[in-house]
Coordinates of C-alpha atoms in Angstrom, one line a residue:
M1 CA -20.1 6.7 5.9
L2 CA -17.3 3.8 6.7
N3 CA -14.5 6.0 9.6
R4 CA -11.1 5.9 7.1
R5 CA -8.9 5.6 10.8
E6 CA -11.6 2.5 12.0
A7 CA -10.9 0.8 7.9
L8 CA -7.4 1.1 9.0
A9 CA -7.3 0.3 12.0
G10 CA -6.6 -4.0 13.5
L11 CA -10.0 -4.7 12.6
A12 CA -10.3 -7.7 14.7
A13 CA -14.2 -7.2 14.7
G14 CA -13.7 -8.2 10.4
L15 CA -12.2 -11.5 11.2
A16 CA -14.9 -13.1 13.3
V17 CA -18.0 -11.7 10.3
P18 CA -19.6 -15.4 10.3
M19 CA -19.6 -16.3 6.2
T20 CA -20.9 -19.3 5.2
Q21 CA -18.9 -21.4 2.1
A22 CA -23.1 -22.1 0.5
G23 CA -21.2 -25.9 -0.7
S24 CA -18.8 -23.9 -3.1
N25 CA -16.0 -26.1 -4.7
L26 CA -13.0 -24.3 -4.2
P27 CA -9.7 -25.1 -7.4
D28 CA -7.2 -26.9 -5.2
M29 CA -4.7 -23.9 -6.0
L30 CA -5.3 -20.7 -5.7
R31 CA -2.9 -18.5 -7.5
I32 CA -1.3 -14.9 -6.4
V33 CA -0.5 -12.4 -8.6
M34 CA 1.9 -10.2 -7.4
P35 CA 1.7 -7.1 -9.6
F36 CA 5.4 -6.3 -8.5
P37 CA 9.2 -7.9 -8.9
A38 CA 10.1 -11.1 -6.5
G39 CA 12.2 -10.5 -4.7
G40 CA 11.6 -6.8 -2.2
A41 CA 9.3 -6.5 1.1
L42 CA 6.6 -6.3 -0.6
D43 CA 6.8 -10.2 -2.2
G44 CA 8.2 -11.0 1.1
M45 CA 5.1 -10.9 3.1
T46 CA 2.6 -12.9 0.1
R47 CA 5.1 -15.8 0.3
I48 CA 4.1 -15.1 4.0
F49 CA 0.9 -14.9 3.5
A50 CA 0.7 -18.5 0.8
D51 CA 2.5 -20.2 3.7
S52 CA 0.3 -19.4 6.0
Y53 CA -2.9 -19.8 3.6
Q54 CA -2.0 -23.0 2.3
K55 CA -1.6 -24.3 6.1
V56 CA -4.7 -23.6 7.0
T57 CA -6.3 -24.7 4.7
G58 CA -4.5 -27.6 2.5
R59 CA -5.0 -25.5 -0.8
T60 CA -2.2 -25.2 -2.9
C61 CA -1.5 -21.2 -2.7
L62 CA 1.3 -20.1 -5.8
V63 CA 2.9 -16.7 -5.4
D64 CA 3.0 -15.1 -9.6
N65 CA 4.9 -12.2 -9.8
K66 CA 3.8 -10.5 -13.3
P67 CA 5.6 -7.1 -12.6
G68 CA 4.8 -3.5 -14.9
A69 CA 3.2 -0.9 -15.9
A70 CA 3.3 0.1 -12.6
T71 CA 0.9 -3.0 -11.6
T72 CA -1.2 -2.1 -14.4
I73 CA -0.1 -5.7 -16.2
G74 CA -1.2 -8.1 -13.1
A75 CA -4.1 -5.9 -12.2
A76 CA -5.1 -6.4 -15.8
E77 CA -5.1 -10.5 -15.9
V78 CA -6.6 -10.7 -12.5
S79 CA -9.7 -7.7 -14.0
R80 CA -10.1 -11.2 -16.7
A81 CA -10.5 -14.4 -15.0
R82 CA -12.1 -16.1 -13.9
P83 CA -14.2 -15.7 -11.0
D84 CA -14.1 -19.2 -9.5
G85 CA -11.6 -18.3 -6.8
S86 CA -8.8 -19.6 -8.3
V87 CA -6.3 -16.9 -8.5
V88 CA -6.5 -12.5 -6.8
L89 CA -4.9 -10.1 -6.7
W90 CA -2.2 -8.4 -3.4
T91 CA -2.4 -4.8 -4.1
T92 CA -1.6 -1.9 -2.5
G93 CA -3.3 1.7 -2.4
G94 CA -1.8 2.7 -5.5
H95 CA -4.8 0.8 -7.7
L96 CA -6.8 3.9 -6.5
T97 CA -4.0 6.1 -7.0
N98 CA -3.9 4.8 -10.8
G99 CA -7.5 5.2 -11.5
V100 CA -7.4 8.5 -10.4
L101 CA -3.7 9.4 -12.3
M102 CA -3.5 7.0 -15.8
R103 CA -5.1 7.8 -18.9
K104 CA -6.4 5.2 -20.1
L105 CA -6.8 2.6 -17.6
P106 CA -8.3 -1.1 -18.7
Y107 CA -10.2 -1.8 -15.9
H108 CA -11.9 0.1 -13.4
P109 CA -10.2 -0.5 -10.0
I110 CA -12.5 -1.5 -8.2
D111 CA -15.7 -2.2 -10.8
G112 CA -13.6 -4.4 -12.9
F113 CA -12.5 -6.7 -9.5
T114 CA -14.4 -7.8 -7.1
P115 CA -13.0 -6.4 -3.9
L116 CA -12.1 -9.6 -1.2
T117 CA -11.0 -8.1 2.1
M118 CA -7.7 -5.7 3.4
V119 CA -4.7 -8.0 4.9
Y120 CA -2.6 -5.8 6.7
S121 CA -2.0 -2.2 7.4
T122 CA 1.2 0.1 7.6
Y123 CA 1.1 2.9 10.0
G124 CA 1.8 4.8 6.1
F125 CA 4.3 6.5 4.7
A126 CA 7.8 8.4 6.4
L127 CA 9.8 10.9 5.0
L128 CA 12.7 9.3 4.9
H129 CA 16.6 11.2 4.8
R130 CA 20.3 9.3 5.1
A131 CA 21.3 9.3 7.8
D132 CA 24.3 11.6 7.9
G133 CA 22.7 14.4 6.3
P134 CA 22.3 17.2 7.9
F135 CA 18.7 17.4 8.1
N136 CA 16.5 16.1 11.7
S137 CA 13.5 17.3 11.2
V138 CA 10.8 18.2 8.7
A139 CA 11.2 22.4 9.6
D140 CA 14.8 22.0 8.7
F141 CA 14.1 20.5 5.0
V142 CA 11.2 22.7 4.9
A143 CA 13.4 25.8 5.7
A144 CA 16.2 24.7 2.8
A145 CA 13.6 24.2 0.1
K146 CA 12.3 27.6 0.2
K147 CA 15.6 28.6 0.3
Q148 CA 16.7 27.0 -2.5
P149 CA 13.5 26.0 -4.7
G150 CA 14.5 23.6 -6.7
R151 CA 17.8 21.9 -5.3
F152 CA 16.4 19.5 -3.3
S153 CA 15.0 16.1 -4.9
Y154 CA 12.9 13.3 -3.2
A155 CA 12.5 9.8 -5.0
S156 CA 9.6 7.8 -5.5
A157 CA 9.1 4.2 -6.7
G158 CA 8.0 5.5 -10.2
N159 CA 5.5 8.0 -11.9
G160 CA 2.8 8.1 -10.3
N161 CA 3.3 6.0 -7.4
T162 CA 1.7 6.4 -4.5
T163 CA 5.4 7.8 -2.6
H164 CA 5.2 9.5 -5.4
V165 CA 1.5 11.2 -4.4
V166 CA 2.7 11.5 -1.0
G167 CA 6.0 12.8 -1.8
A168 CA 3.5 15.6 -4.2
L169 CA 1.4 16.1 -1.4
F170 CA 4.2 17.3 0.9
A171 CA 5.3 19.6 -1.4
K172 CA 2.4 21.3 -2.2
Q173 CA 1.3 21.8 1.5
A174 CA 4.5 22.6 2.8
G175 CA 4.9 25.2 -0.6
I176 CA 7.7 24.0 -1.5
E177 CA 9.6 23.0 -5.0
L178 CA 11.1 19.9 -5.3
I179 CA 12.5 17.6 -8.2
H180 CA 11.0 14.4 -8.3
V181 CA 13.1 11.3 -9.3
P182 CA 11.0 8.2 -10.1
Y183 CA 12.6 4.8 -9.6
K184 CA 11.4 1.0 -11.4
G185 CA 11.7 0.1 -7.6
T186 CA 12.8 1.0 -4.3
P187 CA 15.2 3.8 -4.2
L188 CA 16.7 3.2 -0.9
T189 CA 20.4 2.5 -1.9
D190 CA 20.5 5.9 -3.9
L191 CA 19.1 7.7 -0.8
I192 CA 21.6 6.5 2.1
S193 CA 24.1 7.3 -0.4
G194 CA 23.0 10.3 -1.0
V195 CA 22.0 10.5 -4.4
V196 CA 18.2 11.3 -3.3
D197 CA 17.7 14.5 -0.8
V198 CA 14.8 12.4 0.7
S199 CA 12.3 9.8 0.2
F200 CA 8.6 8.2 1.3
I201 CA 8.6 4.7 2.2
A202 CA 6.7 2.4 4.2
P203 CA 8.4 2.4 7.5
S204 CA 7.4 -1.8 7.9
S205 CA 9.9 -1.9 4.7
V206 CA 12.6 -0.1 5.9
M207 CA 13.2 -0.5 9.4
Q208 CA 16.3 -2.8 9.6
Y209 CA 18.3 0.4 7.6
I210 CA 16.6 2.8 9.9
E211 CA 17.6 0.0 13.1
A212 CA 21.1 0.7 11.7
R213 CA 21.6 4.4 11.6
K214 CA 21.3 4.4 7.6
I215 CA 18.9 6.8 7.1
K216 CA 16.8 9.0 9.6
A217 CA 12.6 9.5 10.0
L218 CA 11.5 13.6 9.6
A219 CA 8.0 12.6 9.9
I220 CA 4.9 10.0 8.9
T221 CA 2.0 9.7 7.2
G222 CA -1.3 8.7 9.3
A223 CA -3.0 9.0 12.4
Q224 CA -0.8 7.9 14.9
R225 CA 2.9 7.3 15.4
A226 CA 3.8 4.5 14.9
D227 CA 4.2 1.9 17.9
T228 CA 7.9 1.1 15.6
L229 CA 8.4 4.8 16.0
P230 CA 7.6 6.5 18.6
N231 CA 9.4 9.7 18.3
V232 CA 8.9 10.4 15.1
P233 CA 6.7 13.1 14.8
T234 CA 3.0 13.0 12.6
F235 CA 2.7 15.2 9.4
A236 CA -1.4 16.5 11.3
E237 CA 1.4 17.3 14.9
L238 CA 3.2 19.2 12.3
G239 CA 0.4 21.0 10.5
M240 CA 0.2 19.6 7.3
P241 CA -2.9 16.8 7.7
E242 CA -3.6 16.4 4.1
I243 CA -0.5 14.5 3.7
D244 CA -2.7 11.6 4.3
V245 CA -2.4 8.5 1.6
P246 CA -2.6 5.2 3.7
A247 CA -1.0 2.3 3.3
W248 CA -2.7 -0.9 2.5
I249 CA -2.5 -4.2 0.7
G250 CA -5.6 -5.8 -0.3
M251 CA -6.5 -8.6 -2.0
L252 CA -9.2 -8.5 -5.2
A253 CA -10.8 -11.4 -6.6
P254 CA -12.0 -11.4 -10.7
P255 CA -15.2 -9.7 -11.3
R256 CA -18.4 -11.0 -11.2
M257 CA -18.0 -13.9 -8.4
P258 CA -20.9 -15.4 -7.2
P259 CA -22.1 -14.9 -3.8
D260 CA -21.0 -19.2 -2.7
V261 CA -17.6 -18.3 -4.9
L262 CA -16.6 -15.0 -2.7
A263 CA -17.9 -16.5 0.9
A264 CA -15.8 -19.8 0.6
L265 CA -13.0 -17.6 -0.7
Y266 CA -12.9 -15.0 1.9
D267 CA -13.7 -17.6 4.2
G268 CA -10.4 -19.2 3.8
V269 CA -8.5 -15.9 3.9
A270 CA -10.1 -14.6 7.4
K271 CA -8.9 -18.4 9.5
T272 CA -5.0 -17.3 7.7
L273 CA -5.4 -14.2 9.0
A274 CA -6.3 -14.6 12.1
D275 CA -4.1 -17.5 12.8
A276 CA -1.6 -16.6 15.5
E277 CA 1.5 -17.4 13.4
F278 CA 1.4 -15.8 10.7
K279 CA 0.0 -12.0 12.9
S280 CA 2.7 -13.0 14.8
K281 CA 4.9 -12.5 11.4
M282 CA 2.9 -9.7 10.7
V283 CA 3.5 -7.8 13.7
A284 CA 6.9 -8.0 14.3
F285 CA 7.0 -5.9 10.6
G286 CA 5.0 -3.2 12.3
N287 CA 2.3 -4.4 10.2
Q288 CA -1.4 -4.3 11.4
V289 CA -3.3 -7.4 10.4
S290 CA -6.8 -6.3 8.9
G291 CA -9.3 -9.2 6.9
M292 CA -12.2 -6.5 6.3
P293 CA -15.2 -8.1 4.8
P294 CA -15.7 -7.5 1.6
E295 CA -18.3 -6.2 1.1
R296 CA -17.1 -3.2 4.1
F297 CA -13.6 -3.9 1.9
K298 CA -15.6 -2.5 -0.9
A299 CA -17.0 0.5 1.1
Y300 CA -13.6 1.8 2.0
L301 CA -12.5 1.5 -1.2
Q302 CA -15.5 3.2 -2.4
Q303 CA -14.6 6.2 -0.3
E304 CA -10.8 6.5 -0.5
Y305 CA -11.5 6.5 -4.7
A306 CA -14.1 9.2 -4.3
R307 CA -11.3 11.3 -1.6
Y308 CA -8.0 10.5 -4.5
Q309 CA -10.2 11.9 -7.2
R310 CA -11.3 15.2 -5.3
I311 CA -7.7 15.7 -3.5
L312 CA -4.9 14.1 -7.7
P313 CA -6.1 16.0 -9.9
P314 CA -4.5 19.1 -8.8
L315 CA -1.0 18.0 -8.3
G316 CA -0.9 18.0 -12.7
I317 CA 0.1 13.9 -11.7
E318 CA -0.6 12.1 -15.3
M319 CA 1.0 8.2 -15.9
D320 CA -0.3 6.2 -19.0
A321 CA -1.4 3.3 -18.7

């Protein structure tokens, strides 16, 4: 069985796995479908990759934002596309949680695609509170929430989003009752102003606000502390190991992609991920470049999907596609 800690590490070995183009001729342009709005941190990472990919491979690379319906609009488009190497989906771990939580989904989250690679992973999701707020530790927050059930709120980036799932897992394991406040985008502004009490957000997306002391991190998911937040404990350290929803970005191609096309497509992506300039930009944001080969990425997705099928239904979260 694939070790999840190994899978979320740098996986430099994965970048070195040889894959030949087998005579495949890819289209002149690669279109990356981004199922999130333009302008956010995730969109910015996509465009950094696109610029590097174009520089490394010589292929034109276009980022095409297709937000909506909890990322399923963009995902469905790629799932229906021709597997000729002209289009890929840029997605997050929420792609798998959608597969468990949504009543009706127009595709299977794994079989409806050809897994290409994990682009990068982050250290997970940090439990964040406004800088001038009363809570300085998870223990502080849990104690207050137990004294006043239903008094405190946690914000997410949408119903069923991974930020919602992490919050629900936290509340369940801590034995507290919290109010879930879903947003259509990032809840950062309302978190800073105190409209909501806490939120779970990937540190790489909000480091500038943590450094500016507008928000503070109380704990973080994942197997180890973040290099960028060395003084912030993991939930595992605090006795809450089940709060584990890895934060990663991956690329999925349309289903039934011919092996030679997949090999050619992965070859260009792997060279981009190995590019020193690209890697330095990712590291600056607190991301760990991955690049695992397609078969290994598929195995990781299958393993995580099976895990979510076990741990998510008891949370009672349901979504409509």
